[in-house]
Short mmCIF file of C-alpha atoms in Angstrom, two decimals:
data_model
loop_
_atom_site.label_atom_id
_atom_site.label_comp_id
_atom_site.label_asym_id
_atom_site.label_seq_id
_atom_site.Cartn_x
_atom_site.Cartn_y
_atom_site.Cartn_z
CA MET A 1 8.20 7.37 28.24
CA ALA A 2 8.19 3.85 31.23
CA ALA A 3 10.12 1.36 31.39
CA ARG A 4 6.90 -1.78 30.40
CA TYR A 5 3.19 -0.76 29.28
CA ASP A 6 0.46 -3.41 28.69
CA ALA A 7 1.80 -3.49 24.58
CA ILE A 8 5.02 -2.22 21.67
CA ILE A 9 3.04 -1.60 18.26
CA VAL A 10 6.33 -0.98 15.86
CA GLY A 11 5.52 0.36 12.92
CA THR A 12 3.17 3.96 12.97
CA GLY A 13 1.14 2.98 8.88
CA PRO A 14 -2.77 1.46 8.43
CA GLY A 15 -2.33 -1.16 10.89
CA GLY A 16 -0.04 -0.24 13.32
CA GLY A 17 -1.71 3.58 13.79
CA VAL A 18 -5.19 0.87 13.88
CA ALA A 19 -4.06 -1.16 16.43
CA ALA A 20 -2.22 2.02 18.62
CA GLN A 21 -5.75 3.14 18.74
CA VAL A 22 -8.50 0.47 19.62
CA LEU A 23 -5.44 -0.76 21.52
CA THR A 24 -5.69 2.98 24.04
CA GLU A 25 -9.47 3.19 24.06
CA ALA A 26 -8.96 -0.76 25.53
CA GLY A 27 -7.57 1.22 28.39
CA ARG A 28 -4.78 -0.41 27.69
CA ARG A 29 -1.33 1.48 28.00
CA VAL A 30 0.88 1.80 24.36
CA LEU A 31 4.67 2.41 22.84
CA LEU A 32 4.61 3.27 19.18
CA VAL A 33 7.56 3.99 17.50
CA GLU A 34 8.41 5.34 14.22
CA ARG A 35 11.35 4.44 12.51
CA ALA A 36 11.19 8.32 10.20
CA PRO A 37 11.98 11.34 12.78
CA LEU A 38 8.87 13.11 12.80
CA LEU A 39 8.16 15.26 9.85
CA PRO A 40 5.46 18.20 8.64
CA ASN A 41 3.58 18.64 5.87
CA SER A 42 5.37 21.38 4.11
CA ALA A 43 8.46 19.15 4.11
CA LEU A 44 7.17 16.24 2.22
CA ARG A 45 5.40 18.25 -1.03
CA GLY A 46 6.37 20.58 -3.12
CA ASP A 47 9.39 18.90 -3.93
CA HIS A 48 8.49 16.73 -7.66
CA LEU A 49 12.28 16.27 -7.18
CA HIS A 50 12.53 14.99 -3.93
CA GLY A 51 8.59 13.10 -4.12
CA LYS A 52 8.50 9.25 -3.34
CA ARG A 53 7.81 7.71 -7.46
CA ASN A 54 9.16 9.85 -9.56
CA ALA A 55 12.93 11.34 -7.30
CA VAL A 56 15.90 12.13 -9.03
CA TYR A 57 17.86 12.11 -5.65
CA TRP A 58 17.28 10.91 -2.28
CA PRO A 59 13.35 10.81 -1.54
CA THR A 60 12.09 12.32 1.43
CA VAL A 61 10.12 9.71 2.99
CA GLY A 62 13.69 7.30 2.48
CA PRO A 63 14.77 5.35 5.12
CA GLY A 64 17.94 7.05 4.21
CA GLN A 65 21.59 6.31 4.39
CA GLY A 66 23.01 3.12 7.09
CA HIS A 67 18.89 -0.02 5.15
CA PRO A 68 20.85 -0.52 2.08
CA ARG A 69 18.58 -4.22 0.99
CA LEU A 70 20.02 -6.10 -1.42
CA ILE A 71 17.67 -7.57 -4.95
CA ARG A 72 17.99 -11.40 -5.46
CA ALA A 73 17.29 -11.20 -9.56
CA GLY A 74 17.89 -14.74 -11.15
CA ASP A 75 21.43 -15.36 -9.98
CA HIS A 76 22.96 -11.11 -10.08
CA ASP A 77 22.22 -9.37 -6.58
CA GLU A 78 22.34 -5.67 -6.19
CA VAL A 79 23.03 -3.59 -3.48
CA VAL A 80 20.65 -0.80 -3.20
CA ASP A 81 20.47 1.81 -0.37
CA GLY A 82 17.48 3.82 1.61
CA THR A 83 18.56 6.78 -0.36
CA GLY A 84 17.95 5.77 -3.61
CA ASP A 85 15.57 5.03 -7.20
CA ALA A 86 12.30 4.84 -4.43
CA GLY A 87 10.95 1.83 -7.09
CA PRO A 88 14.61 -0.90 -7.02
CA TYR A 89 14.41 -0.43 -3.38
CA GLY A 90 10.59 -1.22 -2.30
CA LEU A 91 9.44 1.66 -0.74
CA ASN A 92 7.18 2.26 0.66
CA ALA A 93 6.52 5.06 2.82
CA ASP A 94 9.29 5.58 5.49
CA VAL A 95 7.52 9.06 7.59
CA LEU A 96 4.71 9.47 10.69
CA GLY A 97 1.46 8.01 9.20
CA GLY A 98 3.79 5.40 6.66
CA GLY A 99 2.56 5.09 2.97
CA THR A 100 -1.30 7.17 4.21
CA ARG A 101 0.89 9.83 4.40
CA VAL A 102 1.63 10.59 1.02
CA TRP A 103 -0.81 7.22 -1.44
CA GLN A 104 -3.85 8.93 -3.24
CA GLY A 105 -6.46 7.56 -1.04
CA MET A 106 -7.82 4.52 -3.26
CA SER A 107 -10.52 3.29 -0.46
CA TRP A 108 -11.33 0.05 -1.48
CA ARG A 109 -13.32 -3.01 -0.09
CA PHE A 110 -12.01 -6.50 -1.43
CA LEU A 111 -14.55 -7.98 -3.64
CA PRO A 112 -15.89 -11.55 -1.73
CA GLU A 113 -13.81 -13.30 -4.32
CA ASP A 114 -10.43 -11.47 -3.38
CA PHE A 115 -10.91 -13.94 -0.04
CA ALA A 116 -11.54 -17.19 -1.33
CA MET A 117 -8.19 -17.13 -4.12
CA ALA A 118 -7.87 -20.76 -3.69
CA SER A 119 -11.85 -21.90 -4.16
CA GLU A 120 -11.74 -20.08 -6.64
CA TYR A 121 -8.74 -20.65 -9.40
CA GLY A 122 -7.19 -23.78 -7.89
CA ASN A 123 -2.94 -23.16 -8.32
CA PRO A 124 -1.31 -22.98 -10.86
CA GLU A 125 2.07 -24.57 -10.82
CA GLY A 126 4.72 -22.95 -8.50
CA ALA A 127 1.73 -20.90 -6.83
CA SER A 128 0.91 -20.24 -3.66
CA LEU A 129 -2.68 -18.90 -4.31
CA ALA A 130 -4.15 -19.80 -0.34
CA ASP A 131 -7.63 -18.39 0.37
CA TRP A 132 -8.23 -16.14 3.57
CA PRO A 133 -8.78 -17.94 7.35
CA VAL A 134 -12.05 -14.95 7.38
CA ASP A 135 -14.74 -13.91 4.60
CA TYR A 136 -16.18 -10.90 3.38
CA ASP A 137 -19.42 -11.26 5.43
CA GLU A 138 -16.62 -11.57 8.89
CA MET A 139 -15.08 -8.46 7.39
CA GLU A 140 -17.93 -6.57 6.33
CA PRO A 141 -18.53 -4.35 9.89
CA HIS A 142 -14.11 -3.53 9.84
CA TYR A 143 -14.78 -2.09 6.50
CA THR A 144 -17.64 0.20 7.18
CA ARG A 145 -16.19 1.03 10.83
CA ALA A 146 -12.27 1.70 8.51
CA GLU A 147 -14.72 3.73 5.80
CA TRP A 148 -15.71 5.63 9.03
CA GLU A 149 -13.11 5.63 10.91
CA LEU A 150 -10.07 6.44 8.70
CA GLY A 151 -12.79 8.98 6.33
CA VAL A 152 -14.29 7.84 2.98
CA ALA A 153 -15.95 10.12 0.00
CA GLY A 154 -17.39 7.98 -2.04
CA GLU A 155 -20.02 6.80 -4.03
CA THR A 156 -22.94 3.50 -4.21
CA GLY A 157 -23.51 2.32 -6.90
CA ALA A 158 -21.82 -0.53 -9.45
CA LEU A 159 -19.05 -0.35 -7.82
CA THR A 160 -20.53 -1.65 -4.54
CA ARG A 161 -23.37 -3.75 -5.41
CA ARG A 162 -21.16 -6.69 -5.44
CA THR A 163 -19.79 -5.97 -1.60
CA PRO A 164 -22.66 -5.16 0.64
CA ARG A 165 -23.13 -2.92 2.59
CA SER A 166 -24.20 -1.55 6.03
CA ALA A 167 -23.43 2.28 5.29
CA GLY A 168 -23.20 4.02 3.29
CA TYR A 169 -19.86 6.50 3.21
CA PRO A 170 -19.75 9.16 5.38
CA MET A 171 -18.80 11.64 2.51
CA PRO A 172 -19.76 12.46 -0.91
CA ALA A 173 -18.20 10.68 -4.17
CA MET A 174 -15.04 14.37 -5.19
CA GLY A 175 -17.04 15.77 -7.09
CA THR A 176 -16.60 15.21 -11.15
CA GLU A 177 -13.53 16.26 -14.05
CA PRO A 178 -13.24 15.46 -17.82
CA ALA A 179 -11.77 12.58 -16.99
CA ARG A 180 -14.41 11.00 -15.43
CA GLU A 181 -17.35 12.81 -18.45
CA LEU A 182 -15.57 11.52 -21.26
CA LEU A 183 -14.32 7.89 -20.20
CA SER A 184 -18.12 7.31 -18.19
CA ARG A 185 -19.22 7.70 -21.31
CA ALA A 186 -17.27 5.28 -23.32
CA ALA A 187 -18.15 3.20 -19.86
CA GLU A 188 -22.38 3.68 -20.90
CA ARG A 189 -20.80 2.55 -24.75
CA LEU A 190 -19.61 -0.42 -23.61
CA GLY A 191 -22.20 -1.41 -21.43
CA TRP A 192 -19.82 -1.68 -18.20
CA GLY A 193 -20.37 0.21 -14.39
CA TRP A 194 -19.13 2.53 -14.04
CA GLY A 195 -18.48 4.32 -10.70
CA PRO A 196 -16.59 7.93 -9.06
CA ILE A 197 -13.90 5.95 -7.20
CA PRO A 198 -14.28 6.12 -3.22
CA LEU A 199 -10.91 8.55 -1.63
CA ALA A 200 -9.96 8.98 1.30
CA ILE A 201 -9.80 12.45 1.16
CA ASN A 202 -12.00 15.31 2.43
CA SER A 203 -14.58 15.78 -0.04
CA VAL A 204 -15.65 18.81 2.29
CA PRO A 205 -14.76 19.41 5.72
CA HIS A 206 -14.61 16.10 7.33
CA ASP A 207 -13.26 15.62 11.35
CA GLY A 208 -11.64 18.79 11.94
CA ARG A 209 -10.19 19.57 8.56
CA PRO A 210 -10.62 21.22 5.18
CA ALA A 211 -11.93 19.31 2.16
CA CYS A 212 -9.69 18.44 -1.17
CA VAL A 213 -8.35 22.00 -2.55
CA ARG A 214 -7.96 19.62 -5.89
CA CYS A 215 -4.52 20.12 -6.40
CA PRO A 216 -3.05 16.96 -8.43
CA GLN A 217 -0.10 16.37 -6.40
CA CYS A 218 -1.39 13.23 -4.40
CA VAL A 219 1.02 10.57 -5.61
CA GLY A 220 4.53 11.40 -3.10
CA HIS A 221 3.83 13.80 -1.74
CA ALA A 222 1.68 14.58 2.30
CA CYS A 223 -1.46 16.94 1.67
CA PRO A 224 -0.87 21.29 1.69
CA VAL A 225 -4.65 21.04 2.93
CA ASP A 226 -3.93 18.41 5.26
CA ALA A 227 -7.50 17.32 3.29
CA LYS A 228 -5.19 14.15 2.42
CA ASN A 229 -6.46 11.48 5.86
CA GLY A 230 -4.33 8.76 6.47
CA ALA A 231 -2.67 6.85 9.51
CA HIS A 232 -0.79 10.03 11.21
CA ASN A 233 -4.41 12.52 11.33
CA THR A 234 -6.78 9.66 12.84
CA PHE A 235 -5.84 7.06 13.99
CA VAL A 236 -2.70 7.57 15.42
CA ALA A 237 -4.25 11.08 16.51
CA ARG A 238 -6.89 10.04 18.53
CA ALA A 239 -3.99 7.35 20.13
CA VAL A 240 -2.17 10.02 21.01
CA ALA A 241 -4.80 12.00 21.81
CA SER A 242 -6.22 10.31 24.61
CA GLY A 243 -3.29 10.11 26.58
CA GLY A 244 -2.83 5.89 26.77
CA CYS A 245 0.33 5.93 23.88
CA ASP A 246 3.63 7.53 24.40
CA LEU A 247 4.34 8.15 20.58
CA LEU A 248 8.15 7.78 20.18
CA VAL A 249 9.57 8.56 16.41
CA ASP A 250 13.67 8.79 14.34
CA ALA A 251 14.05 5.44 16.92
CA GLU A 252 13.95 1.85 15.36
CA VAL A 253 13.16 -1.69 16.71
CA ILE A 254 16.18 -4.16 15.88
CA GLU A 255 15.41 -7.56 18.03
CA VAL A 256 11.14 -8.39 19.66
CA ARG A 257 11.69 -11.02 22.44
CA ASP A 258 8.98 -14.21 22.74
CA GLY A 259 8.73 -15.07 26.78
CA PRO A 260 5.91 -16.56 28.53
CA SER A 261 5.35 -13.62 31.03
CA GLY A 262 6.21 -10.58 28.98
CA ALA A 263 7.59 -10.06 25.79
CA GLY A 264 10.35 -7.09 24.50
CA VAL A 265 12.03 -5.27 21.95
CA THR A 266 15.31 -3.73 22.29
CA ILE A 267 15.44 -0.01 21.03
CA MET A 268 18.14 1.86 18.97
CA ALA A 269 16.09 6.05 19.85
CA ASP A 270 16.90 9.65 18.57
CA THR A 271 19.08 7.81 15.44
CA SER A 272 19.34 11.43 13.83
CA GLY A 273 21.18 12.97 16.46
CA GLU A 274 23.58 10.66 19.62
CA PRO A 275 21.53 6.56 19.31
CA VAL A 276 21.11 5.22 22.55
CA THR A 277 19.98 1.39 23.27
CA LEU A 278 16.39 0.88 24.66
CA THR A 279 15.04 -2.34 26.98
CA VAL A 280 11.19 -1.62 26.44
CA SER A 281 9.04 -4.96 27.90
CA ALA A 282 5.14 -5.15 26.91
CA ASP A 283 3.25 -8.18 27.63
CA VAL A 284 2.87 -7.59 23.96
CA VAL A 285 4.69 -6.98 20.75
CA VAL A 286 2.76 -6.23 17.32
CA VAL A 287 5.08 -5.76 14.37
CA ALA A 288 3.82 -3.59 11.73
CA ALA A 289 6.80 -2.45 10.12
CA GLY A 290 4.41 -3.56 6.67
CA ALA A 291 4.92 -6.59 4.28
CA VAL A 292 9.16 -6.41 3.98
CA GLU A 293 10.23 -4.98 7.73
CA THR A 294 8.67 -6.73 9.13
CA PRO A 295 9.41 -9.82 8.36
CA ARG A 296 12.58 -9.22 8.34
CA LEU A 297 12.12 -7.75 11.73
CA LEU A 298 11.43 -11.01 13.24
CA LEU A 299 13.98 -13.11 11.46
CA ALA A 300 16.96 -11.59 12.91
CA SER A 301 15.08 -11.89 15.64
CA GLY A 302 14.66 -15.84 15.70
CA ILE A 303 11.49 -15.38 15.74
CA GLY A 304 8.55 -17.76 12.93
CA ASN A 305 8.44 -20.52 11.13
CA ASP A 306 9.75 -20.84 7.57
CA HIS A 307 7.03 -19.35 6.31
CA VAL A 308 8.43 -16.26 7.04
CA GLY A 309 9.29 -13.58 4.76
CA ARG A 310 7.27 -15.59 1.77
CA HIS A 311 4.68 -15.22 -1.16
CA LEU A 312 5.85 -11.89 -1.38
CA HIS A 313 3.47 -10.62 -3.14
CA ASP A 314 2.18 -7.43 -4.70
CA HIS A 315 0.06 -5.79 -7.47
CA ARG A 316 -0.11 -5.93 -10.76
CA PHE A 317 0.46 -3.62 -13.25
CA THR A 318 -0.86 -2.84 -17.70
CA THR A 319 -0.50 1.53 -18.21
CA ILE A 320 -2.91 2.42 -21.95
CA VAL A 321 -2.36 5.54 -24.26
CA GLY A 322 -3.66 7.21 -26.73
CA MET A 323 -4.14 11.04 -28.12
CA VAL A 324 -7.39 12.78 -27.73
CA ASP A 325 -7.67 16.68 -29.34
CA GLU A 326 -8.92 17.69 -26.07
CA PRO A 327 -6.54 17.89 -23.00
CA VAL A 328 -8.96 15.91 -20.33
CA LYS A 329 -6.15 16.28 -17.23
CA PRO A 330 -5.38 20.14 -17.62
CA PHE A 331 -3.51 19.30 -14.28
CA ILE A 332 -7.13 18.74 -11.30
CA GLY A 333 -6.80 16.83 -8.72
CA PRO A 334 -6.68 15.29 -6.84
CA GLY A 335 -6.04 12.62 -9.33
CA HIS A 336 -7.54 9.24 -10.08
CA SER A 337 -11.26 9.64 -11.00
CA ILE A 338 -13.54 6.64 -12.39
CA ALA A 339 -12.99 3.41 -12.63
CA THR A 340 -14.80 -0.29 -13.70
CA LEU A 341 -14.84 -2.81 -12.07
CA ASP A 342 -16.65 -5.00 -14.55
CA HIS A 343 -13.36 -6.79 -15.45
CA VAL A 344 -12.76 -8.00 -11.57
CA HIS A 345 -13.85 -11.84 -10.72
CA ALA A 346 -15.95 -11.83 -14.18
CA GLY A 347 -14.05 -14.13 -16.63
CA SER A 348 -13.17 -11.48 -19.30
CA ILE A 349 -10.01 -11.25 -17.53
CA PRO A 350 -8.75 -14.99 -16.39
CA TRP A 351 -6.99 -14.90 -12.98
CA GLY A 352 -9.31 -12.44 -10.90
CA GLY A 353 -8.78 -9.41 -13.80
CA GLY A 354 -8.36 -6.16 -12.12
CA VAL A 355 -9.97 -2.69 -11.73
CA LEU A 356 -9.26 -0.50 -14.60
CA VAL A 357 -8.83 3.48 -13.79
CA ASP A 358 -8.40 6.98 -15.29
CA LEU A 359 -4.22 7.69 -15.44
CA MET A 360 -3.97 10.50 -13.08
CA GLY A 361 -2.34 13.94 -14.41
CA LEU A 362 0.91 13.45 -15.06
CA LEU A 363 4.11 14.73 -13.64
CA PRO A 364 6.19 17.17 -15.89
CA LEU A 365 9.00 15.85 -14.57
CA THR A 366 6.99 13.08 -15.36
CA SER A 367 6.10 12.95 -18.96
CA ALA A 368 9.62 14.83 -19.31
CA MET A 369 11.56 12.14 -17.88
CA ALA A 370 8.96 9.48 -20.73
CA PRO A 371 7.24 10.72 -22.87
CA ALA A 372 4.09 8.92 -23.70
CA ASN A 373 4.32 8.99 -26.70
CA GLU A 374 6.78 7.35 -29.78
CA GLY A 375 9.14 8.67 -31.46
CA VAL A 376 9.52 11.89 -28.84
CA PRO A 377 12.80 13.28 -28.39
CA ALA A 378 14.67 13.03 -24.97
CA TRP A 379 15.48 16.09 -25.06
CA GLY A 380 15.75 19.64 -27.62
CA ALA A 381 13.40 21.69 -29.37
CA GLY A 382 11.64 18.55 -30.76
CA HIS A 383 11.52 17.43 -26.80
CA LYS A 384 10.69 21.41 -25.84
CA GLN A 385 7.76 21.56 -28.29
CA TRP A 386 5.99 18.20 -27.05
CA MET A 387 5.85 19.49 -23.36
CA ARG A 388 4.33 22.79 -24.52
CA ASP A 389 2.26 21.10 -27.04
CA GLY A 390 1.71 17.47 -27.16
CA ARG A 391 1.40 16.36 -23.47
CA ALA A 392 -1.20 17.85 -22.09
CA HIS A 393 -3.45 15.25 -25.38
CA VAL A 394 -1.74 12.19 -23.34
CA PHE A 395 -5.48 10.74 -22.56
CA GLY A 396 -4.47 6.95 -20.35
CA VAL A 397 -6.40 3.93 -18.94
CA PHE A 398 -4.20 1.65 -15.67
CA GLY A 399 -5.13 -0.90 -14.68
CA MET A 400 -4.44 -3.14 -11.61
CA GLY A 401 -4.80 -6.66 -10.46
CA GLN A 402 -3.85 -9.52 -8.08
CA GLU A 403 -0.03 -11.49 -8.40
CA ILE A 404 0.03 -14.77 -7.68
CA PRO A 405 1.97 -15.08 -5.73
CA MET A 406 5.01 -18.00 -5.42
CA PRO A 407 6.67 -19.45 -1.63
CA VAL A 408 9.76 -18.70 -3.60
CA SER A 409 9.18 -14.89 -3.70
CA ARG A 410 10.26 -13.86 -0.68
CA VAL A 411 12.26 -12.30 2.05
CA THR A 412 15.03 -13.15 4.08
CA LEU A 413 18.71 -12.04 5.66
CA ALA A 414 20.91 -10.24 2.91
CA GLY A 415 23.44 -11.81 5.68
CA GLN A 416 27.37 -9.60 4.60
CA VAL A 417 25.42 -6.52 3.46
CA ARG A 418 24.86 -4.73 7.26
CA ASP A 419 22.83 -1.88 7.89
CA ARG A 420 24.05 1.22 10.00
CA TRP A 421 23.11 -1.08 13.69
CA GLY A 422 25.08 -3.74 12.26
CA ARG A 423 22.03 -6.25 11.45
CA PRO A 424 21.12 -7.86 8.30
CA GLY A 425 19.89 -5.76 5.53
CA ALA A 426 16.69 -7.08 3.53
CA ALA A 427 16.58 -9.76 0.76
CA LEU A 428 14.71 -9.58 -1.52
CA ARG A 429 13.58 -11.87 -4.52
CA LYS A 430 10.33 -11.97 -6.53
CA ASN A 431 9.74 -14.84 -8.91
CA VAL A 432 6.87 -13.26 -12.06
CA HIS A 433 4.55 -16.38 -12.25
CA ALA A 434 3.21 -17.02 -16.01
CA ALA A 435 -0.18 -16.90 -14.90
CA SER A 436 0.59 -13.14 -13.99
CA ARG A 437 1.35 -12.10 -17.31
CA LEU A 438 -1.59 -13.39 -17.74
CA VAL A 439 -3.73 -10.96 -16.16
CA GLU A 440 -0.85 -8.19 -17.69
CA ASP A 441 -2.53 -8.58 -20.89
CA GLY A 442 -6.62 -8.92 -20.60
CA MET A 443 -5.93 -5.65 -17.83
CA ALA A 444 -4.63 -3.95 -21.66
CA VAL A 445 -6.98 -5.45 -23.98
CA GLU A 446 -9.39 -4.44 -21.96
CA GLY A 447 -8.17 -1.93 -21.21
CA ALA A 448 -7.73 -0.40 -24.76
CA ARG A 449 -11.50 -0.98 -25.70
CA TRP A 450 -12.35 1.56 -23.22
CA LEU A 451 -9.68 4.89 -24.37
CA ASP A 452 -10.60 3.17 -28.00
CA ALA A 453 -14.74 3.87 -27.20
CA ALA A 454 -13.29 7.18 -25.21
CA GLY A 455 -12.32 8.46 -29.24
CA ALA A 456 -8.07 8.38 -28.42
CA ARG A 457 -5.90 7.53 -31.15
CA ALA A 458 -2.80 6.44 -30.92
CA VAL A 459 -3.68 3.40 -28.10
CA ARG A 460 -1.32 1.69 -27.18
CA ARG A 461 0.59 -0.11 -24.08
CA LEU A 462 3.36 0.97 -22.01
CA SER A 463 6.93 -1.90 -21.98
CA GLY A 464 7.36 -1.59 -18.85
CA PRO A 465 11.01 -3.60 -17.48
CA ALA A 466 9.44 -7.65 -17.38
CA THR A 467 9.80 -7.43 -14.30
CA ALA A 468 8.40 -4.83 -11.83
CA SER A 469 10.52 -4.74 -8.38
CA ALA A 470 11.14 -7.07 -5.94
CA ALA A 471 9.50 -5.12 -3.12
CA GLY A 472 6.70 -1.73 -4.21
CA GLU A 473 4.01 0.11 -2.33
CA HIS A 474 1.30 -2.68 -2.66
CA SER A 475 3.06 -6.02 -1.13
CA CYS A 476 2.06 -7.34 1.12
CA GLY A 477 1.84 -12.21 2.43
CA THR A 478 5.53 -12.19 3.87
CA MET A 479 2.80 -12.90 7.34
CA ARG A 480 0.29 -14.30 6.03
CA MET A 481 -2.20 -15.02 7.69
CA GLY A 482 -4.30 -19.00 8.14
CA ASP A 483 -5.11 -22.02 9.99
CA SER A 484 -2.45 -24.21 10.13
CA PRO A 485 1.36 -23.01 11.00
CA GLU A 486 1.87 -25.57 7.74
CA HIS A 487 0.62 -22.60 5.91
CA SER A 488 1.11 -20.13 7.40
CA ALA A 489 3.13 -17.50 9.62
CA THR A 490 0.42 -16.11 11.11
CA ASP A 491 -2.96 -17.74 12.83
CA ALA A 492 -6.29 -15.47 12.15
CA GLY A 493 -5.36 -13.92 14.93
CA GLY A 494 -2.45 -11.85 13.61
CA ARG A 495 -0.11 -14.28 16.51
CA VAL A 496 3.24 -15.40 15.17
CA HIS A 497 2.65 -19.28 15.14
CA GLY A 498 5.05 -21.13 17.99
CA THR A 499 5.13 -17.47 19.51
CA ARG A 500 2.46 -16.71 22.98
CA ARG A 501 3.19 -12.79 23.13
CA ILE A 502 4.44 -11.74 19.52
CA TYR A 503 1.72 -10.25 17.26
CA VAL A 504 1.41 -9.29 12.71
CA CYS A 505 -0.18 -5.96 12.21
CA ASP A 506 -0.42 -4.84 8.87
CA SER A 507 -0.23 -5.89 4.52
CA SER A 508 1.94 -8.49 5.19
CA LEU A 509 -1.10 -10.38 6.56
CA HIS A 510 -2.49 -10.73 3.79
CA PRO A 511 -2.76 -14.55 2.15
CA THR A 512 -3.54 -12.53 -1.34
CA ASN A 513 -3.93 -8.98 -2.87
CA GLY A 514 -7.37 -8.34 -4.53
CA SER A 515 -7.48 -6.69 -7.21
CA VAL A 516 -8.01 -3.39 -6.19
CA ASN A 517 -5.66 -1.73 -3.75
CA PRO A 518 -4.99 -2.89 -1.00
CA THR A 519 -5.11 -0.04 2.32
CA LEU A 520 -8.56 -0.33 3.50
CA THR A 521 -8.50 -3.91 3.68
CA ILE A 522 -5.28 -3.00 6.05
CA VAL A 523 -6.82 -0.67 8.09
CA ALA A 524 -10.36 -3.12 8.43
CA ASN A 525 -8.05 -6.18 8.98
CA ALA A 526 -6.55 -3.72 11.74
CA PHE A 527 -9.78 -3.11 13.77
CA ARG A 528 -10.51 -7.01 13.21
CA VAL A 529 -6.98 -7.94 14.69
CA SER A 530 -6.82 -5.60 17.16
CA GLN A 531 -10.19 -6.37 18.65
CA ARG A 532 -9.69 -10.16 18.32
CA LEU A 533 -6.68 -9.10 20.78
CA VAL A 534 -8.15 -6.42 23.43
CA GLU A 535 -11.21 -10.28 23.46
CA ALA A 536 -8.03 -12.38 23.99
CA TRP A 537 -5.30 -10.99 25.57
CA PRO A 538 -2.38 -13.61 26.86
CA ARG A 539 -1.98 -13.71 30.67
#
């Protein structure tokens, strides 16, 4: 590697990966830094005990020892380590490709209203909903590029009628399955629109890689045949193949510096061996480490204004389950299959509502640890009998809606809680606004209606903890874009207010999170931000 580059990019997830591809295509020399060591797909699949979602032991995509966080809930503080439960820690994925290495692949466009939540709904007391500094029309060409360059399998129809498109999908939707057949008939009885979920998974051979083999283990695991598309096998791979990008793995950026004539970073390299300190300079630094680690790094570097780390939010989730006579989730992948958007910005659920999708087939470990039926013994003969005969008949619907952001929900520095390099860890606090509870309740009502129409019995809403994890897979908002430093941490181009050469390119830019999965929007916005950087390169 060199001592100086045109750009240093921190993080190899969808935002950092896109930035690396766009900048190398423009002829810029890039250093792309990833904290995790390089792991093959074979090390990230097949082991449910270490899978991200239900890890009994340390998750394979966790940061490992030496990366504690402080979780602040009410007046109680709890230190959690990177070797423990992914939920309380707020783990996305510490691995080449970020969350897209082990995701389900749902690839939605935000609806036009999602970019104007404050204008559409106002702000309840204590909330910080904000409009994006861009609208759907400006984002549309970037969405199209994202779908084609990431590789999305989908179908135009009921799920795309409110998101005008300049092109179709590059691949046909994934094939049907019993759950889709059952819920599609139920949706038609209710008069709801429905369609197959757009997925960044090869439904046919694509981009030199095979089609999905329909195993049901996408979430939390890498793909056994490399048919699932993510930053690692698309954007990062293209950037490195161009010859213009040096990829440095097993290395952590611990400081970012800005200046009138250049920027730079301090890196701890070979972190799993004998660490060495590197100092590298560049014209610009692009931070794309996610909604927790991006503000943590910038706060530790003394960069940014009071909005850095604030407005931390995710999605609100609701799960509704019932029993059906004939199993409809016979462990056929890739997972979620059918959705309706009829309760997104439709008035039936407040604050923008949420998407409803079929519940993915539950892994045996999931069912054993948390049986979906009431009255199932936690162990013993009765538990074994239910695992053999009962769990196959469980069927459900899953709702995901906009969480209402609050300025008091934030990432700060943890003070006395230090990482392996002696830096303050991230301290996470997320309060749940009452309006977010209304979104959950509304999704539960409509999800139950869908299951009732499908003929399910014993329909009920699964209960969960009163507060979701402080940060989750869909976390965003902590470096929100805006038109002025008074209301945001970055400008519309992702440049950190008060800096000349420090940019952000990940989910932390999102002022709001939409009512669908955010990854395609991360990719599309990264294309927009990166192209804007190319066109207005700091001198």
